[in-house]
Coordinates of C-alpha atoms in Angstrom, one line a residue:
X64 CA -49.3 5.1 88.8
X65 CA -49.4 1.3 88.9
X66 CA -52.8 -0.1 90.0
X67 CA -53.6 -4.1 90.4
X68 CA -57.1 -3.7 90.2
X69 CA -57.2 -2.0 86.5
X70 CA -54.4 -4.3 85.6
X71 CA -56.5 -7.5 87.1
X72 CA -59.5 -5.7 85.3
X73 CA -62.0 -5.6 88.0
X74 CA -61.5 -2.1 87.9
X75 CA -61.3 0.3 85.2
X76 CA -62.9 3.9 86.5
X77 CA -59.5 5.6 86.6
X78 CA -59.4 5.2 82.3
X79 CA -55.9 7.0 81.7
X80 CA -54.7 4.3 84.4
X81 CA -50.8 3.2 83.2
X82 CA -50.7 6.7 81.5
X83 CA -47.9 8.9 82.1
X84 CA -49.0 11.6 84.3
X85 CA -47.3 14.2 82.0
X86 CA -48.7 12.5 78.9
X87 CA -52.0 12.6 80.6
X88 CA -51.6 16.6 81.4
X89 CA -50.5 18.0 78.1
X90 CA -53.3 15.8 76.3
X91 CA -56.0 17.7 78.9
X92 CA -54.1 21.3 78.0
X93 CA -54.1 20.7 74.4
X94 CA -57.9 19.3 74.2
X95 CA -59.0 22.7 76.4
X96 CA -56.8 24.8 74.8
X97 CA -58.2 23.7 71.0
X98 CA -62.0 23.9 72.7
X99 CA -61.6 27.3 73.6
X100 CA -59.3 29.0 70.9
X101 CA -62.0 30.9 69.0
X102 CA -62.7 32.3 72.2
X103 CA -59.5 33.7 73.3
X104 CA -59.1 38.1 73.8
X105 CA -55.4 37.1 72.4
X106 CA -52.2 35.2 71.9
X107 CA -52.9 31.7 73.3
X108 CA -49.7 32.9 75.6
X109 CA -51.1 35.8 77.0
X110 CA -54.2 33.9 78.0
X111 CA -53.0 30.1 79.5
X112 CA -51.0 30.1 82.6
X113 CA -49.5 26.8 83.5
X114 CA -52.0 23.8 84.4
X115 CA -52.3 23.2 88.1
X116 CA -51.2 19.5 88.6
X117 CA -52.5 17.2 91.4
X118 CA -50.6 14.3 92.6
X119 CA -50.9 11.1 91.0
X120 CA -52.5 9.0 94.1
X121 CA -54.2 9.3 96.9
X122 CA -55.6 12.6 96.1
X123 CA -59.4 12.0 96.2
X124 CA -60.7 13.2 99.6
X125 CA -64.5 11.6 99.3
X126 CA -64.9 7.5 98.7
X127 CA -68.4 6.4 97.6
X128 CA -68.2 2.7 98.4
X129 CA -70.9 0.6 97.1
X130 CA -71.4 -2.1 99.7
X131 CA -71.8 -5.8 98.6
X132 CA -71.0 -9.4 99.3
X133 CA -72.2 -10.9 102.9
X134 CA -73.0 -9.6 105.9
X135 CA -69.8 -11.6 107.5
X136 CA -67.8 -11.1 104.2
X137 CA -68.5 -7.5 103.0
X138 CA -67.2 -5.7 100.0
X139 CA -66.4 -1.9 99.4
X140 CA -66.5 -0.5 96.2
X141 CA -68.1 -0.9 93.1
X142 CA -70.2 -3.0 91.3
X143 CA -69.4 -5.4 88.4
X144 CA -70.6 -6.3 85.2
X145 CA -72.8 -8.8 87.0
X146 CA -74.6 -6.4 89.8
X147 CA -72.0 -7.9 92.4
X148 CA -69.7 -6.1 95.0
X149 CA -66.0 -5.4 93.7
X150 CA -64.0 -4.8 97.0
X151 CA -61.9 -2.0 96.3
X152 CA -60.1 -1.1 99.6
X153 CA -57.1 -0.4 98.5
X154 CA -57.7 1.8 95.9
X155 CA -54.7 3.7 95.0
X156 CA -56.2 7.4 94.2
X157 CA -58.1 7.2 97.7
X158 CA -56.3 9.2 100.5
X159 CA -54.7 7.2 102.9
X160 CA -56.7 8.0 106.0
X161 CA -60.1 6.7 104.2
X162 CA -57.9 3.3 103.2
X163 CA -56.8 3.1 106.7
X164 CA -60.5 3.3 108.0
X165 CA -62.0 0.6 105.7
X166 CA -61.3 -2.3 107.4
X167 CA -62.6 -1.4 110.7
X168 CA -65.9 -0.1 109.0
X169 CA -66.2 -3.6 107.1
X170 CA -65.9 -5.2 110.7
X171 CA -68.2 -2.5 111.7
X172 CA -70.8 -3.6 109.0
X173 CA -70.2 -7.5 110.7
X174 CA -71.1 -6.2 114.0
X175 CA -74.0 -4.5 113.3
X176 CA -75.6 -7.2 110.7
X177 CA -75.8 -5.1 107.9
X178 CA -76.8 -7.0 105.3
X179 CA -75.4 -5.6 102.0
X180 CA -78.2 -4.7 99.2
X181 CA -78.1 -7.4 96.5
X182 CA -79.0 -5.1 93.6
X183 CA -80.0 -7.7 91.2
X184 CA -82.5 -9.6 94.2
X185 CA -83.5 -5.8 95.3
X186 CA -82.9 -7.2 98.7
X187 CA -80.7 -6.5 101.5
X188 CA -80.2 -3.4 103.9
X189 CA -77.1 -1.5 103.3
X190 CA -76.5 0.2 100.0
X191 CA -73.2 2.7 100.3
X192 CA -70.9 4.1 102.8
X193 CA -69.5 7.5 101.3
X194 CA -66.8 8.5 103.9
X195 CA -65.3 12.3 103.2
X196 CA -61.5 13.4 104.5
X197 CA -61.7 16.6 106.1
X198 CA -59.0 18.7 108.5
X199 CA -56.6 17.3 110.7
X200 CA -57.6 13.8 109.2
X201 CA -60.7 13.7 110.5
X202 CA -63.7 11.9 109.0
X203 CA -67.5 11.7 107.9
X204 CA -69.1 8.5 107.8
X205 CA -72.6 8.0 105.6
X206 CA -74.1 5.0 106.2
X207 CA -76.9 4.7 102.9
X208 CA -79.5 1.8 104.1
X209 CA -82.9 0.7 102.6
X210 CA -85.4 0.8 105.8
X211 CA -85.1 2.4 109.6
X212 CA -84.0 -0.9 110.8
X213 CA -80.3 0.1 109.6
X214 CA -80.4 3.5 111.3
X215 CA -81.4 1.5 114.3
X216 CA -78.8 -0.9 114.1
X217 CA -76.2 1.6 113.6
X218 CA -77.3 4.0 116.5
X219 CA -77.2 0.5 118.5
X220 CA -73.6 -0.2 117.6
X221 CA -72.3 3.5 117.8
X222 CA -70.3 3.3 120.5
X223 CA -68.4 0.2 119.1
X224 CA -68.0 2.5 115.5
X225 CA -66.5 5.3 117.3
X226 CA -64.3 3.2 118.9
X227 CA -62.8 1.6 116.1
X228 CA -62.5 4.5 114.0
X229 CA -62.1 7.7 116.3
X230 CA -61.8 9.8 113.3
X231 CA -65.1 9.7 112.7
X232 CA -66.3 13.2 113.9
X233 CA -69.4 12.6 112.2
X234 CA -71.6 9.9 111.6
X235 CA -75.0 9.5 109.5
X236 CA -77.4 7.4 108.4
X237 CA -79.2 8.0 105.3
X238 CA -82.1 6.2 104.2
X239 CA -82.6 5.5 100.2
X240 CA -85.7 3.1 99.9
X241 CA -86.1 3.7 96.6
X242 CA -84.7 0.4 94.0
X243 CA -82.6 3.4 91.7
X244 CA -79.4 4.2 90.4
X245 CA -79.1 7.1 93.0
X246 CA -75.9 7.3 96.0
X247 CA -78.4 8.7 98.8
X248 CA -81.7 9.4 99.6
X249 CA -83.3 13.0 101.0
X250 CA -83.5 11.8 104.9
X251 CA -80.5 12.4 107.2
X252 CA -80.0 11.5 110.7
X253 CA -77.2 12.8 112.2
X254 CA -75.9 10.4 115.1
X255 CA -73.1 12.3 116.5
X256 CA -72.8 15.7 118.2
X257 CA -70.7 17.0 115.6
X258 CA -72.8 17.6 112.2
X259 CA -70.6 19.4 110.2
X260 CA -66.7 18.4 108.9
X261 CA -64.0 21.2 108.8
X262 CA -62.3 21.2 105.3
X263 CA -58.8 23.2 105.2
X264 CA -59.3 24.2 101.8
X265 CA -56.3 27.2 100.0
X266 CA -57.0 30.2 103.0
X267 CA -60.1 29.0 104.1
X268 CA -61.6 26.6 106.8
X269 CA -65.5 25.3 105.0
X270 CA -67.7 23.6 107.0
X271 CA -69.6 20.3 105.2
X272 CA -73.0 19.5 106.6
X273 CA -73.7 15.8 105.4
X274 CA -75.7 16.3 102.1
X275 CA -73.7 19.4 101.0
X276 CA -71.0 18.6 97.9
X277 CA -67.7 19.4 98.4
X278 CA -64.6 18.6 95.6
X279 CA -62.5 15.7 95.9
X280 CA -59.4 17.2 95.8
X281 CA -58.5 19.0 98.6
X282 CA -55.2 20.7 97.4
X283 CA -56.2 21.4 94.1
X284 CA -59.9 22.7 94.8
X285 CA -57.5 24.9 97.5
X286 CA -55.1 26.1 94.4
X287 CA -58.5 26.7 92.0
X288 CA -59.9 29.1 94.5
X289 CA -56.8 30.8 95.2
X290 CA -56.5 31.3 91.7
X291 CA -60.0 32.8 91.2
X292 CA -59.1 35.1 94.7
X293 CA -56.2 36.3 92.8
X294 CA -58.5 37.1 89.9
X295 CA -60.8 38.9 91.5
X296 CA -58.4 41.0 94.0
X297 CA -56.7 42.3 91.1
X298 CA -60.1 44.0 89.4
X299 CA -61.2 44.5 92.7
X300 CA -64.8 45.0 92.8
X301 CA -67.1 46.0 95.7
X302 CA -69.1 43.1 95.0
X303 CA -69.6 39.9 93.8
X304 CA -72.2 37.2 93.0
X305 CA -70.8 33.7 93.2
X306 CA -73.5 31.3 91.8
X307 CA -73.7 27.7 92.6
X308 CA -71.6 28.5 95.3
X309 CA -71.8 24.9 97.2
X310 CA -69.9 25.1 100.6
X311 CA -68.6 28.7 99.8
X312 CA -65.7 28.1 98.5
X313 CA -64.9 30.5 95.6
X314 CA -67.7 33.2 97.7
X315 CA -65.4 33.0 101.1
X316 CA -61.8 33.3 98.8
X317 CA -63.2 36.2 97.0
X318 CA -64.6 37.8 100.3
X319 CA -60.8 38.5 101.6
X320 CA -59.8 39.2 105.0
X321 CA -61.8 40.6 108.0
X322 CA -62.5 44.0 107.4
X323 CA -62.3 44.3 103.3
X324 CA -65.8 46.0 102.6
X325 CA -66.2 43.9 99.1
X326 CA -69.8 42.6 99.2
X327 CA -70.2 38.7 98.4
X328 CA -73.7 36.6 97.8
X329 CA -73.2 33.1 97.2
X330 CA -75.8 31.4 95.7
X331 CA -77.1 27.9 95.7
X332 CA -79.9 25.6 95.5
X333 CA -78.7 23.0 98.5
X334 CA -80.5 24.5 101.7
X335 CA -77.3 22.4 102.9
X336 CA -74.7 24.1 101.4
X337 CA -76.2 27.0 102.3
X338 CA -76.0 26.3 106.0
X339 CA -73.0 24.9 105.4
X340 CA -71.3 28.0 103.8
X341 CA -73.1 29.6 106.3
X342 CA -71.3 28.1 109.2
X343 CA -67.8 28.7 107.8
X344 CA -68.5 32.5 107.1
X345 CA -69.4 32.6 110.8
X346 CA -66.4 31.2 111.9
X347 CA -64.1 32.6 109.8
X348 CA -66.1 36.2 110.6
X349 CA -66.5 37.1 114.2
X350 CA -67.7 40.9 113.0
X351 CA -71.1 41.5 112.6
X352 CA -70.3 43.9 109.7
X353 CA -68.2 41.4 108.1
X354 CA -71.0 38.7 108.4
X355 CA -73.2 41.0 106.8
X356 CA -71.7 41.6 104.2
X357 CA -71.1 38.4 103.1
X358 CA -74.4 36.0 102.5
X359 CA -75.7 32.6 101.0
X360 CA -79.0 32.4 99.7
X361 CA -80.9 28.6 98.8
X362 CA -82.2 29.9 95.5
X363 CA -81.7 28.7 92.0
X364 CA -79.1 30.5 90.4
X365 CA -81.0 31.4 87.1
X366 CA -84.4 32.5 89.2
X367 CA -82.2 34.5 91.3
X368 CA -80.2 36.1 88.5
X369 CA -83.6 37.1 86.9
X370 CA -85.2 38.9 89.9
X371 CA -82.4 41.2 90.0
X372 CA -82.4 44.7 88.7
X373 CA -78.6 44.8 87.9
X374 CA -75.8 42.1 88.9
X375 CA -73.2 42.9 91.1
X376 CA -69.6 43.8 89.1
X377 CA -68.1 40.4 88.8
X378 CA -70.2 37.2 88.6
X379 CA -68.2 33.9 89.5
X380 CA -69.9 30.4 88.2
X381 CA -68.8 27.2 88.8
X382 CA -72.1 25.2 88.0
X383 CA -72.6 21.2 87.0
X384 CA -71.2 19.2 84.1
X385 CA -74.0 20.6 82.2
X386 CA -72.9 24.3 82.1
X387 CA -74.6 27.1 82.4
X388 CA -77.0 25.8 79.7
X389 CA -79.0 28.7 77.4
X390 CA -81.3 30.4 79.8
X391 CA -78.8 31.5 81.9
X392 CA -75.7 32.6 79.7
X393 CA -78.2 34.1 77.5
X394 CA -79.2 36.4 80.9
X395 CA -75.3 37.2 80.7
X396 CA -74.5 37.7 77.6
X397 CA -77.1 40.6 77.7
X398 CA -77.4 41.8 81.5
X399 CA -73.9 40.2 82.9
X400 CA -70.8 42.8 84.1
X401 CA -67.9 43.4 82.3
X402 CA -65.8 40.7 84.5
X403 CA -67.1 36.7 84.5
X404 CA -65.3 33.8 86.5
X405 CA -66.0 30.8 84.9
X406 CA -65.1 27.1 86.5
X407 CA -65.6 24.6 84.9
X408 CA -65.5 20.5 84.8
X409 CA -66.8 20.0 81.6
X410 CA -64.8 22.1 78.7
X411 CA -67.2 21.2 76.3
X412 CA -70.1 22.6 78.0
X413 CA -67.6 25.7 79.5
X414 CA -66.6 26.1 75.1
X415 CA -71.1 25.8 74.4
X416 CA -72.0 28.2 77.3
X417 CA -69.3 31.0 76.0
X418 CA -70.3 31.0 72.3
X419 CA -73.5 31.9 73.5
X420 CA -72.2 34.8 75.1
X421 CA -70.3 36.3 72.1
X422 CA -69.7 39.9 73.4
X423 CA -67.2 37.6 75.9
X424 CA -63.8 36.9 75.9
X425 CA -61.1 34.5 77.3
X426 CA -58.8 36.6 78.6
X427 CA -57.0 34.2 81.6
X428 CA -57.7 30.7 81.7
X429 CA -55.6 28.0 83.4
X430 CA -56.4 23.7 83.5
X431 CA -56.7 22.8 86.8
X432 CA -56.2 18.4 86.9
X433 CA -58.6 17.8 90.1
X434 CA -59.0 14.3 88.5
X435 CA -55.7 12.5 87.7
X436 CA -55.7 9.0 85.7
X437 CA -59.3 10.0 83.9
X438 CA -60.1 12.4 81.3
X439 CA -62.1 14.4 83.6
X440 CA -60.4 18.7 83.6
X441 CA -61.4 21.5 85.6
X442 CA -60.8 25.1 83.8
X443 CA -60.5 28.3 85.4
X444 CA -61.3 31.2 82.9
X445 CA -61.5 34.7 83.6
X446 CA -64.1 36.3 80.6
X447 CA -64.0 40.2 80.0
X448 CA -66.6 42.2 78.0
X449 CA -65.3 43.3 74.9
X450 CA -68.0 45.3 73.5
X451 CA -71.7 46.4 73.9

């Protein structure tokens, strides 16, 4: 895709920018596929399925826009080299419906006398707006300000907000005091009756409360959990652990229709993802047996691994860019099932994490582009026991 901004240089996040998107796939497949080769139960044919490809813009369903310039003048979306705000609205790999919005929350920002945060004066009110796409085109809008005086002034000016952009189902304000290279602080305040976005995501409706993480790309995060689904409804086993589930949505794919008896835990350290997993398993479940079976527990996912006396029969991960790191693929490598899931957005901490499980091996794995124009891959692996 052509983008002014990378080509003006103000802008040069998306670094494969100008890169054909073909070009761009078969360099992530061939980097993943050499990462992973010692790994593989056989033939590199038998094991990669074709990549999952995204569109080439306006795929990413979350904007974090950093807010700068004047109160009467603002900017949205990164900073410079100099501290300053870069106005970025219309960024090309933003869906269309957060683009659309942007000019009526910069008016928004006017009305309210919201002074943007001058980061290299540390003084100023509002810091980010992070807006997230979810079903039917409806909206979530974060407001990230310095002191209760812009929670006040946007609870003043609500009615004017909701107004101008009646997408917005929900509305925050979170307050980040701190001076730190952070996007949001720990205290929310809900402003709207709504609290929790519905995300159409592959088979399944999530729920996001606001300080839950959800993926950026809606269609392929939908075609990476059908995958995994697929995966697991083949082996078939009668239960599952999905750790760092986040929203549920590799837990709620696995779980299957109303009335299959497979048992699913998700877990995950976010009491918010938790509750919001939570809410879409109750929605999506009217039975009480079905809700039953089917639970999210806030725990870490090594702690929790450790307390139990024997792991369900499949085990689906999907944790940070830093892997699994040695603790807890060591706990698998020795107490782990035969069957692993294993999603990843960092192969080189996926290729670490499975050669410390050596009785493991590769035996499905597919690239899964949730990040066009960067170098960023998601993989999908399926690992079987092979011994011991």
């Amino acid at each position: 895709m052509q983008c002014d901004y990378f080509d003006a240089g103000v802008c040069r996040s998306c670094t494969l920018m100008g890169v054909p998107y073909d070009a761009q796939l078969a360099e992530k497949q061939a980097r993943v596929e050499a990462l992973l080769a010692a790994h593989l139960a056989g033939p590199a044919d038998s094991v990669w399925g074709a990549p999952v490809a995204s569109v080439e813009s306006g795929f990413r369903a979350k904007a974090k826009m950093v807010v700068g310039g004047t109160v009467d003048s603002p900017t949205l979306g990164i900073l410079g080299d100099r501290r300053q705000g870069v106005d970025l609205r219309r960024c090309g790999v933003i869906a269309d419906p957060i683009l659309d919005a942007l000019p009526a929350i910069a008016r928004f920002i006017t009305t309210a006398q919201l002074t943007p945060y001058d980061v290299p004066a540390r003084r100023g009110e509002l810091k980010n707006v992070i807006i997230t796409l979810g079903a039917g085109d409806s909206l979530m809008l974060r407001f990230v300000t310095r002191t209760a005086e812009g929670l006040a002034r946007v609870r003043r000016h609500l009615p004017e907000l909701a107004a101008a952009v009646p997408a917005a189902q929900v509305i925050t304000v979170n307050l980040l005091p701190e001076h730190k290279a952070v996007l949001e602080g720990d205290e929310e305040h809900v402003l709207t009756e709504a609290r929790a976005l519905p995300l159409l995501v592959g088979d399944v409706e999530l729920r996001a409360l606001p300080q839950s993480f959800v993926q950026t790309n809606t269609a392929v995060s939908g075609a990476l959990y059908r995958q995994a689904a697929e995966w697991v409804d083949e082996l078939a086993p009668a239960n599952v652990a999905d750790l760092y589930c986040g929203v549920g949505g590799f837990a709620l794919h696995a779980a299957g229709a109303p009335g299959v008896a497979r048992e699913i835990v998700g877990v995950e350290v976010s009491r918010d993802a938790v509750a919001s997993a939570e809410l879409a398993r109750d929605a999506r479940y009217g039975r009480d047996d079905d809700r039953a079976r089917i639970r999210f527990v806030a725990d870490d996912a090594l702690e929790w691994a450790r307390r139990q006396k024997e792991l369900p029969e499949l085990v689906v991960v999907n944790p940070p860019r830093r892997g699994l790191g040695e603790p807890l693929a060591t706990l698998l490598a020795d107490r782990g099932p035969d069957t692993i899931v294993y999603s990843s957005c960092n192969p080189d901490t996926l290729a670490r994490d499975i050669a410390a499980m050596p009785d493991y091996r590769v035996e499905r794995a597919r690239v899964v582009d949730m990040f066009p124009q960067t170098t960023h891959v998601e993989v999908l692996t399926l690992l079987r026991r092979v011994s011991g």
